[in-house]
Tab-separated table of C-alpha atoms and ligand atoms in Angstrom:
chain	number	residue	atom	x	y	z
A	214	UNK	CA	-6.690	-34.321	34.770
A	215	UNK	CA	-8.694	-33.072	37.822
A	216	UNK	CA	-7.152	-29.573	39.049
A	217	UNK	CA	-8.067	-30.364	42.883
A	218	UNK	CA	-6.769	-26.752	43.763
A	219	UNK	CA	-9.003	-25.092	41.574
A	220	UNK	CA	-12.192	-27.520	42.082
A	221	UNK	CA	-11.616	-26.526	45.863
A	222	UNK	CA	-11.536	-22.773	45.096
A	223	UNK	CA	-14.760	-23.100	42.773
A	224	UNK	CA	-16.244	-24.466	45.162
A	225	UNK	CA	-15.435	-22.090	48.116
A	226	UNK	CA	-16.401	-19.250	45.557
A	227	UNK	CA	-19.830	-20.630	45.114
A	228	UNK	CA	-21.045	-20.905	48.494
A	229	UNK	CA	-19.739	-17.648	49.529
A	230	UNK	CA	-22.880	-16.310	47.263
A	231	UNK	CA	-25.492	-16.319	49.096
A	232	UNK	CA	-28.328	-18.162	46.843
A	233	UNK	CA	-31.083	-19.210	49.204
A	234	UNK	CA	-33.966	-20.887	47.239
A	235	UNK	CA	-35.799	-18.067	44.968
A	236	UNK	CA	-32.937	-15.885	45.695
A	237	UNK	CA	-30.674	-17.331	43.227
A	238	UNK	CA	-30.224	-13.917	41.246
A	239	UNK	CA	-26.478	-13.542	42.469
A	240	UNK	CA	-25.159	-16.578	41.822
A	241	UNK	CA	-27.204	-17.301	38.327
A	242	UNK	CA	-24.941	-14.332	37.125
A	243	UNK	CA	-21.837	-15.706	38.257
A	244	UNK	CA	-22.178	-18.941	36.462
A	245	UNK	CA	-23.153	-17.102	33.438
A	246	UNK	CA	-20.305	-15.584	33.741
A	247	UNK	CA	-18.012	-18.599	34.272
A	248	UNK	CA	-20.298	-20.913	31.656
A	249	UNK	CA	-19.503	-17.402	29.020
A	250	UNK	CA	-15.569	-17.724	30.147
A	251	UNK	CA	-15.759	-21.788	29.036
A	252	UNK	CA	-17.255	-20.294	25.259
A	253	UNK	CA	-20.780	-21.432	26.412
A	254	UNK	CA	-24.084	-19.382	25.587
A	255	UNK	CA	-25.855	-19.757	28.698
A	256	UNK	CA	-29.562	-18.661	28.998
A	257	UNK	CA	-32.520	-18.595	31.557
A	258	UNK	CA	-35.292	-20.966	30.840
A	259	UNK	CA	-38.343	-21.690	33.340
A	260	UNK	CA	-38.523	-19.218	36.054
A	261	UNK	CA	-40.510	-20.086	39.475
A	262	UNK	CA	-43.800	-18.043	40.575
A	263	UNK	CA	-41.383	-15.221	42.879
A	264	UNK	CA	-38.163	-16.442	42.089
A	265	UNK	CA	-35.497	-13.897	41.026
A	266	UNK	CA	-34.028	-15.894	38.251
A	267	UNK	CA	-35.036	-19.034	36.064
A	268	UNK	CA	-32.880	-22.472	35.888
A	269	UNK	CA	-29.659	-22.169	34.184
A	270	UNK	CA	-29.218	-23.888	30.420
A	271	UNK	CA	-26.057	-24.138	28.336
A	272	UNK	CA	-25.198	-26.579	26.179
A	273	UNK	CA	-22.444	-27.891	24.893
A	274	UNK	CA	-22.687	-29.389	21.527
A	275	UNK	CA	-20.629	-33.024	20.714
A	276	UNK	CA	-20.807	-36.334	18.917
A	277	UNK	CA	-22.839	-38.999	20.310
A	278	UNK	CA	-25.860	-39.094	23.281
A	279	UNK	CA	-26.997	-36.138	24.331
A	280	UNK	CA	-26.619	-36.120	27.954
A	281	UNK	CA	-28.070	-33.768	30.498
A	282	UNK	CA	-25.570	-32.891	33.278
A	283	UNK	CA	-27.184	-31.504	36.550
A	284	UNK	CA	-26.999	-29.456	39.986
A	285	UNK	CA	-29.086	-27.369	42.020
A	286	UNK	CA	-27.969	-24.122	43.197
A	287	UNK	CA	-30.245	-23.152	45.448
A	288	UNK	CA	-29.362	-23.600	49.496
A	289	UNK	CA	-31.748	-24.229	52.525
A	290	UNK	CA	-31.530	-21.710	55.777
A	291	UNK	CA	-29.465	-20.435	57.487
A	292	UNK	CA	-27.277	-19.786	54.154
A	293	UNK	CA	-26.334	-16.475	54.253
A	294	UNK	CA	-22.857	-15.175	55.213
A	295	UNK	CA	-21.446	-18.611	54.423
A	296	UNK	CA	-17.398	-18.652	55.420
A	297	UNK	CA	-16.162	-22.134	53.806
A	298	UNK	CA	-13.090	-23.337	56.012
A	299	UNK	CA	-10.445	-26.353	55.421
A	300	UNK	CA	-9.990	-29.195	57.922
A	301	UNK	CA	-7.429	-31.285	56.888
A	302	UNK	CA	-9.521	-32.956	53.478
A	303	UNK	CA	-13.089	-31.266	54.450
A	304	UNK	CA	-14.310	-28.075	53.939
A	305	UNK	CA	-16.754	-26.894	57.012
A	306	UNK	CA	-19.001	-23.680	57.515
A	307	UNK	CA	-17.381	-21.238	59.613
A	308	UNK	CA	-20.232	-19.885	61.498
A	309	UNK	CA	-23.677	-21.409	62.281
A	310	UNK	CA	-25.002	-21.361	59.178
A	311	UNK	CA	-24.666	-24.481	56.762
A	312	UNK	CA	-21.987	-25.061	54.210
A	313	UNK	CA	-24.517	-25.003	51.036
A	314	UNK	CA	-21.967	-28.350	49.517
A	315	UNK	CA	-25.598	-29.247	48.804
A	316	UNK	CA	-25.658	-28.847	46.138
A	317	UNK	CA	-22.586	-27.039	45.210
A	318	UNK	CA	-20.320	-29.358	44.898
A	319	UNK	CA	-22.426	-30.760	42.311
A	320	UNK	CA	-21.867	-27.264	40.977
A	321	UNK	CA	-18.345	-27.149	41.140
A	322	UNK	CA	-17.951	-30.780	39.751
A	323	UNK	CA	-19.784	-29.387	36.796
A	324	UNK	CA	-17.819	-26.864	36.291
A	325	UNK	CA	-14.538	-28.568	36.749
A	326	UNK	CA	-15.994	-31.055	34.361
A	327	UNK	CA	-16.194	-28.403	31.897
A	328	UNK	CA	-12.779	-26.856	32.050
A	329	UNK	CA	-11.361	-30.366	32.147
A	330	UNK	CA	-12.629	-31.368	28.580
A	331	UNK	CA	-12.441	-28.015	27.208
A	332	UNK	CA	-8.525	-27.741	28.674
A	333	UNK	CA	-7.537	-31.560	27.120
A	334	UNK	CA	-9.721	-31.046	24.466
A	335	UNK	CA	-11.474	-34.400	25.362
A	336	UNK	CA	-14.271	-35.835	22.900
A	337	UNK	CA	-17.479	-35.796	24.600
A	338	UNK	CA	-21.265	-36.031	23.798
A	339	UNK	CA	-23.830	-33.334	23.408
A	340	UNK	CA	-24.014	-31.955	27.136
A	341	UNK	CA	-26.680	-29.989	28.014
A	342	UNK	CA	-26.094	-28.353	31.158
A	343	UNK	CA	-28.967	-27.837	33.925
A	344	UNK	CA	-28.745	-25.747	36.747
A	345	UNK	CA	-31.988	-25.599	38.456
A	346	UNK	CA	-33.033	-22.965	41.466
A	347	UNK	CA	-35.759	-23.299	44.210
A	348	UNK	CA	-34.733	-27.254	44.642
A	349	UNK	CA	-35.009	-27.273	48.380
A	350	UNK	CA	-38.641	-26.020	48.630
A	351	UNK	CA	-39.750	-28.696	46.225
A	352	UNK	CA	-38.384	-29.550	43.012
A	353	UNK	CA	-39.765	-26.067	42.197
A	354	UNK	CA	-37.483	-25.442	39.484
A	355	UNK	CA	-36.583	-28.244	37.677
A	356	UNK	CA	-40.834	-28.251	37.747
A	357	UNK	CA	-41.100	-25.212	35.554
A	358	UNK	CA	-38.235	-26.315	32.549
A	359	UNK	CA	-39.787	-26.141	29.459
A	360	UNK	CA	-40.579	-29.953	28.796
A	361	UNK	CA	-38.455	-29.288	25.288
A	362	UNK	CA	-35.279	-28.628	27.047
A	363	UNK	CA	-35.826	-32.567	28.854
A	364	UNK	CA	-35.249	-34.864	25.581
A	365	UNK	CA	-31.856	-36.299	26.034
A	366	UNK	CA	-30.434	-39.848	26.037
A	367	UNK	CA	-29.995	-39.796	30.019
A	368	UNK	CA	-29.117	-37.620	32.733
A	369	UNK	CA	-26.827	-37.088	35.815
A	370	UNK	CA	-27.812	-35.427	39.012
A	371	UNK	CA	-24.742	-34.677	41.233
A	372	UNK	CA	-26.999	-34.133	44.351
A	373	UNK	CA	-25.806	-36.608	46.960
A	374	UNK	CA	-22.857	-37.552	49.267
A	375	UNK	CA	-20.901	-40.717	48.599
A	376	UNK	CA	-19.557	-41.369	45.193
A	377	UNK	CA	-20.179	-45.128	45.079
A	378	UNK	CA	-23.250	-45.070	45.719
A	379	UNK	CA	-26.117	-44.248	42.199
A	380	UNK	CA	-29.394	-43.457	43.520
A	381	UNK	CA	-31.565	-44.978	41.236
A	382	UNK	CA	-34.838	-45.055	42.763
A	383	UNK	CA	-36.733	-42.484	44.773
A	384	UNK	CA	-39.598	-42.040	45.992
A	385	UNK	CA	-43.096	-40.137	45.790
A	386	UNK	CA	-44.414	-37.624	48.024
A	387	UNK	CA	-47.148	-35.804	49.020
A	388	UNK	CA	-47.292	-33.187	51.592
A	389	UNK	CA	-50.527	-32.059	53.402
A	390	UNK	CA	-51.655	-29.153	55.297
A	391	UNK	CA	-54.568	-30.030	57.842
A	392	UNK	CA	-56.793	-26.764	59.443
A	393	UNK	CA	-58.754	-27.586	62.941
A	394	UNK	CA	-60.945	-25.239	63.803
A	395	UNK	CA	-62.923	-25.069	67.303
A	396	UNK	CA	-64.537	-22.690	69.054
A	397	UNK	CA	-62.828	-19.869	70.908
A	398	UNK	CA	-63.979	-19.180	74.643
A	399	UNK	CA	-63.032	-17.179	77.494
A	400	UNK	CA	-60.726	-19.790	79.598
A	401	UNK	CA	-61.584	-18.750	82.907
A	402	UNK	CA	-65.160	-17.492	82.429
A	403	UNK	CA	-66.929	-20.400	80.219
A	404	UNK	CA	-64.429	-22.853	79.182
A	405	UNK	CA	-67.129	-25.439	78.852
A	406	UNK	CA	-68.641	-23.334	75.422
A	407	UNK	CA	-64.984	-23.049	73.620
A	408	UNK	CA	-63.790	-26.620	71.522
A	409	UNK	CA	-60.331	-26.680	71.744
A	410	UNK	CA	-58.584	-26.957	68.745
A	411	UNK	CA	-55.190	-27.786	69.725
A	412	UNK	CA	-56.415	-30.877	72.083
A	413	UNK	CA	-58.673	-32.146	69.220
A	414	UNK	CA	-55.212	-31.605	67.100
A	415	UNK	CA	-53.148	-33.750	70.051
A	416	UNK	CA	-55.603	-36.486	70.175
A	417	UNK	CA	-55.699	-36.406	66.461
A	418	UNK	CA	-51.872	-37.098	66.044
A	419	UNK	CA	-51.778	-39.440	68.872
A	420	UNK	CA	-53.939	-42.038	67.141
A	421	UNK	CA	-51.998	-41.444	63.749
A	422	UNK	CA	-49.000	-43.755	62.869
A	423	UNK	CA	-46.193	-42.077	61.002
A	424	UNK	CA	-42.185	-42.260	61.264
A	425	UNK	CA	-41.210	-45.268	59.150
A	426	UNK	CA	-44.220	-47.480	57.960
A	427	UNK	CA	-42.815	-49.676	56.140
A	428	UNK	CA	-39.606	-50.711	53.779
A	429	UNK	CA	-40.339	-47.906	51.185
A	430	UNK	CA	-42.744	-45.671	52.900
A	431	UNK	CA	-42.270	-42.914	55.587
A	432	UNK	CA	-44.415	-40.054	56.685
A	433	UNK	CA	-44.345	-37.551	59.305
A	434	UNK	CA	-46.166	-34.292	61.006
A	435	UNK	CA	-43.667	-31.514	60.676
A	436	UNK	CA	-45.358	-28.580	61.640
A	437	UNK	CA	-48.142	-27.574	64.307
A	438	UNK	CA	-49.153	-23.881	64.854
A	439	UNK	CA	-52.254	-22.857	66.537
A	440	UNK	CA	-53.280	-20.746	69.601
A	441	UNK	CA	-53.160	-16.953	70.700
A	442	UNK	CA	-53.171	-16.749	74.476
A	443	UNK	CA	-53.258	-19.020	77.905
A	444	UNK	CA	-56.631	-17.297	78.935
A	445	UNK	CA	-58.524	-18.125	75.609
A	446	UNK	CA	-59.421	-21.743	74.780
A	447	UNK	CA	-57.851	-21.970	70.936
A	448	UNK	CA	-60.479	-22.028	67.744
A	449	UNK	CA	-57.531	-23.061	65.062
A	450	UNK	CA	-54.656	-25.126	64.739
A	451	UNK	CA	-52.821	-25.973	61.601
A	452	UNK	CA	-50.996	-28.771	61.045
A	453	UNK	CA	-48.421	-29.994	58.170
A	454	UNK	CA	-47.334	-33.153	57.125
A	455	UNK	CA	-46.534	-35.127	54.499
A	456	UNK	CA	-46.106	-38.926	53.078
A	457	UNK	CA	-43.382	-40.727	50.894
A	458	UNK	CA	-43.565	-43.775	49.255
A	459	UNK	CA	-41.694	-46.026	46.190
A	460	UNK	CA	-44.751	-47.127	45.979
A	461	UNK	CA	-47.081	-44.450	44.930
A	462	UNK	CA	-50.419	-46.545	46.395
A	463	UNK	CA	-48.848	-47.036	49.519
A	464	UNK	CA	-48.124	-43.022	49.546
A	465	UNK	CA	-51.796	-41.785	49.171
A	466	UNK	CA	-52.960	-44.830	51.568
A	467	UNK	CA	-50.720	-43.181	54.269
A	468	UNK	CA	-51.988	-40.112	53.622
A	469	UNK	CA	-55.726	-41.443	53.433
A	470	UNK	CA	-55.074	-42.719	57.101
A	471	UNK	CA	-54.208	-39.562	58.318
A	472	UNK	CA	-56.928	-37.623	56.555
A	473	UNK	CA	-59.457	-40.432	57.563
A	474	UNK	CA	-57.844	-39.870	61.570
A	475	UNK	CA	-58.352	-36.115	61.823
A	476	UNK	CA	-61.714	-36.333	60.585
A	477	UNK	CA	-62.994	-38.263	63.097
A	478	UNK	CA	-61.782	-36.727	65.724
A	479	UNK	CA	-62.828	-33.532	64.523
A	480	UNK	CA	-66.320	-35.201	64.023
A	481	UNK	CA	-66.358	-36.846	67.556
A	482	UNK	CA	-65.227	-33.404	69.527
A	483	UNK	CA	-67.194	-31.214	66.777
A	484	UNK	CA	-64.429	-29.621	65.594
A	485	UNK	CA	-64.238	-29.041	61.594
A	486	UNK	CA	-61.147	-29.725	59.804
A	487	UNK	CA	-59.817	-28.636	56.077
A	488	UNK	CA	-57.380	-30.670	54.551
A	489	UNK	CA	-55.480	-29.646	51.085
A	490	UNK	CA	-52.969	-31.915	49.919
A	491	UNK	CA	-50.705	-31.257	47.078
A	492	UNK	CA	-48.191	-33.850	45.433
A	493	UNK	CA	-44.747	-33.008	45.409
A	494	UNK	CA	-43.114	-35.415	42.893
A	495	UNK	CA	-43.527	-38.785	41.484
A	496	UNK	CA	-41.362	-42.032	42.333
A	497	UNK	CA	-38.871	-42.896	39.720
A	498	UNK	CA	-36.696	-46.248	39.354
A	499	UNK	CA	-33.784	-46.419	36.629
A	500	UNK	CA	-33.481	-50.408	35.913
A	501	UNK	CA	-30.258	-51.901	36.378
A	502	UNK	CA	-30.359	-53.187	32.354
A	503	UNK	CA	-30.307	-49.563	31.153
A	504	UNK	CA	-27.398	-48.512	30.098
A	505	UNK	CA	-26.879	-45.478	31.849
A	506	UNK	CA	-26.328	-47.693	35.167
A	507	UNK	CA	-23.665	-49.521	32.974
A	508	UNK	CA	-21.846	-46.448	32.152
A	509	UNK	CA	-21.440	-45.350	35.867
A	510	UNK	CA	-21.015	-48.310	37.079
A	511	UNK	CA	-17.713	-49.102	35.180
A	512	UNK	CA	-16.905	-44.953	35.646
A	513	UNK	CA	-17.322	-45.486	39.371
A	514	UNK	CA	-15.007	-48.830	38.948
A	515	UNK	CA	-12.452	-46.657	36.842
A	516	UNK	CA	-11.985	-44.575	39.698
A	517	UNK	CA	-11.393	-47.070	42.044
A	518	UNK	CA	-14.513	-46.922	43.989
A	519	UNK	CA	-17.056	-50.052	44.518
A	520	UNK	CA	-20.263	-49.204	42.694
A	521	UNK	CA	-23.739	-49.537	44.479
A	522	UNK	CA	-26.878	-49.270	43.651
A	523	UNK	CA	-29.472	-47.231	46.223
A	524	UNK	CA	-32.624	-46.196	46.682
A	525	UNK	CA	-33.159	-42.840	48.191
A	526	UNK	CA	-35.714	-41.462	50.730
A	527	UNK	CA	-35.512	-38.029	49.430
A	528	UNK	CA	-36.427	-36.413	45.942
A	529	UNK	CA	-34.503	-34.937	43.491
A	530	UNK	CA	-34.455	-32.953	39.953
A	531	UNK	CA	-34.090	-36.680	39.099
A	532	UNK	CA	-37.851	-37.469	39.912
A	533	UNK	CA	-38.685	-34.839	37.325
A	534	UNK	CA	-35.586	-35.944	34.695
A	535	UNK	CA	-37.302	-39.480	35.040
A	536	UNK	CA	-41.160	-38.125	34.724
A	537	UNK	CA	-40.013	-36.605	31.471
A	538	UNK	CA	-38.720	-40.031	30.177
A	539	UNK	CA	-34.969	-39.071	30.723
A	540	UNK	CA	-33.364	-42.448	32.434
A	541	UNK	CA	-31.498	-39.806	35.290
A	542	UNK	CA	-29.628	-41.203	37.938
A	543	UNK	CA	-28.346	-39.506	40.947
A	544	UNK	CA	-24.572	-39.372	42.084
A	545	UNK	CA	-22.556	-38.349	44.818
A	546	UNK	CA	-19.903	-35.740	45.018
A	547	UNK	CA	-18.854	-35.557	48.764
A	548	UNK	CA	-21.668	-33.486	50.262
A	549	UNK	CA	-22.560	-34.770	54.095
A	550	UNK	CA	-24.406	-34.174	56.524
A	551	UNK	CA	-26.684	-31.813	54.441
A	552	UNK	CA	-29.123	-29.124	55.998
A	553	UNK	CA	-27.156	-28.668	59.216
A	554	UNK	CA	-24.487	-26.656	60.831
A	555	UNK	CA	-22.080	-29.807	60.692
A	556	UNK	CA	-22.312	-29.864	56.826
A	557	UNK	CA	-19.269	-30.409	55.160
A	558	UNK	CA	-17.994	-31.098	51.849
A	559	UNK	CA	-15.646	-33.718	51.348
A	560	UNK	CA	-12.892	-32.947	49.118
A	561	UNK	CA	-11.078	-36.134	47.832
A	562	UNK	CA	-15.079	-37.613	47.111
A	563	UNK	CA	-15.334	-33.866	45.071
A	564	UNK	CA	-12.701	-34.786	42.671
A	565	UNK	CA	-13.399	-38.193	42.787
A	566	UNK	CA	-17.297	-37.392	41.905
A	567	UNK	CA	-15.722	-35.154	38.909
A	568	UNK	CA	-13.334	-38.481	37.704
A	569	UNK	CA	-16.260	-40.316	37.626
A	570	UNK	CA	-18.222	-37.533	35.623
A	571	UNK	CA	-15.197	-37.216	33.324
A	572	UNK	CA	-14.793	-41.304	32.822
A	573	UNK	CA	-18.380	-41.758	32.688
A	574	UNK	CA	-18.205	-38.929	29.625
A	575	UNK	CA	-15.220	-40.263	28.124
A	576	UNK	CA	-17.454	-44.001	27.568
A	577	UNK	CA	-20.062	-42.042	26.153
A	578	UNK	CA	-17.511	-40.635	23.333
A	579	UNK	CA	-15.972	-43.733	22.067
B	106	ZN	ZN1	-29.647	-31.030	47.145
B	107	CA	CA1	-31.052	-30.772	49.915
């Protein structure tokens, strides 16, 4: 039932338009266009704080659960200029950019999903289509969706790579942004009356632990900037991190022990510091019982693949599906090696990740 040709040629279409996160005016009006050519009425609903568009709604009204089907469309940097190219069963970016197959080939899937049951005239449920922007930079999108638009029996993110494996759990995070400040001071004059910010910084991340904690908890220092010029001792550094956890203690303990670090070493070089944290999403875990798992397990089985369960380091419009009380798991449609130049989509996993979709619906209708 899968039209592999066209899936591929969706998909090469959508990640030729450009649609960096916030910037997702282009390709919002393509899918409208597309969702219009299926007989949907798409509309715009929840836009970010300077974003071009909002998130992407149509639904598509059936018999039986309403379920929400869901992809981002928004791509990290560098995504512009994207050329998709075929190697043998993978599609690769051309240049140096990335390929953007995260997360359009959850895109694509959806759309080939679409056309499928509209084509055989298959029964399905209530779909509600979700096409969030601004994903990358924090859930940003899926953040802003009017909370009436998130009632639904359960929900499917297509955001990951392999198609046997359901992420059902993810975790928390909170990311942190840490400002030293010193005292600035000729360096070759009086270096003694200057505090050096970016050595009370070092020290600072020297005695923190970060990298992987434990089982479910991670944390890291991502970003350092600080300093003007060799001949002046440095009066501010700023440094940004963050902390994950499925365990949401164990994710604001890890970031107490960083907080708790920089301030005594700020204190014991008489430095001040100013630390803002902000959360970024909330853990989620879908139980195995619920039958949501059931249904993609046996669609997973249909299609030939081995069905597994995972937990996933990363967060996802899933964290925010879940929050709202919509049981959302997270499945994979080929993408790899995400965020890099070496990206590539997968093509036999894309229609595979679209059988599953189509099975998974098909259970739902009986
Ligand atoms: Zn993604
Ligand atoms: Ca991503």
């Amino acid at each position: 039932m899968i039209n592999k040709k066209r899936l591929v040629n969706t998909f090469k279409k959508l990640v030729k338009i450009d649609s960096l996160s916030l910037k997702e005016g282009k390709i919002v009006k393509h899918l409208k266009k597309e969702l219009k050519t299926l007989g949907l009425r798409p509309y715009e609903a929840g836009k970010p704080k300077d974003g071009e568009v909002g998130n992407l709604i149509a639904d598509f009204p059936g018999k039986g659960p309403r379920i929400i089907l869901n992809a981002h469309v928004d791509t990290v940097s560098p995504g512009k200029n994207i050329k998709p190219v075929e190697r043998g069963n993978r599609i690769y970016p051309a240049g140096k950019t990335i390929l953007g197959a995260d997360d359009k080939t959850g895109v694509a899937v959806i759309l080939e999903v679409l056309k499928v049951i509209k084509k055989n005239k298959l029964p399905h449920p209530a779909i509600r289509v979700i096409f969030t922007v601004a994903e990358e930079i924090g859930i940003v999108g899926a953040k802003v969706l009017p909370k009436n638009l998130l009632k639904a029996d359960f929900g499917i993110t297509l955001d990951h790579g392999s198609v046997q494996k359901i992420i059902n759990q993810a975790p928390s995070q909170v990311n942190f942004t840490a400002t030293i400040f010193g005292r600035s001071a000729h360096a070759g004059i009086h270096p003694e009356d200057g505090i050096n910010a970016i050595k009370v910084a070092a020290i600072a991340i020297s005695k923190m632990k970060f990298g992987r904690i434990d089982k479910e908890t991670t944390s890291n220092i991502g970003v350092i900037k600080g300093g003007k010029a060799t001949n002046i001792v440095p009066d501010k550094v700023e440094i940004k991190g963050e902390a994950r956890s499925h365990d949401r203690v164990k994710m604001w303990c890890q970031l107490r022990h960083m907080q708790i670090v920089l301030m005594r070493t700020c204190a014991k070089y008489k430095a001040k510091v100013k630390i803002t944290a902000n959360k970024v999403y909330n853990s989620f875990e879908v139980k195995k019982k619920c039958k949501v798992v059931k249904l993609a397990f046996s669609a997973i089985k249909k299609a030939g693949y081995k069905p597994r369960l995972m937990p996933s380091g990363g967060g996802s419009d899933a964290n925010i599906f879940n929050a709202a009380g919509v049981p959302t798991l997270n499945m994979g449609v080929g993408m790899h090696r995400v965020h890099t130049a070496r990206e590539y989509a997968d093509v036999n996993e894309m229609v595979a990740g679209a059988e599953i979709v189509i099975n998974l619906i098909a259970e739902c209708a009986k």
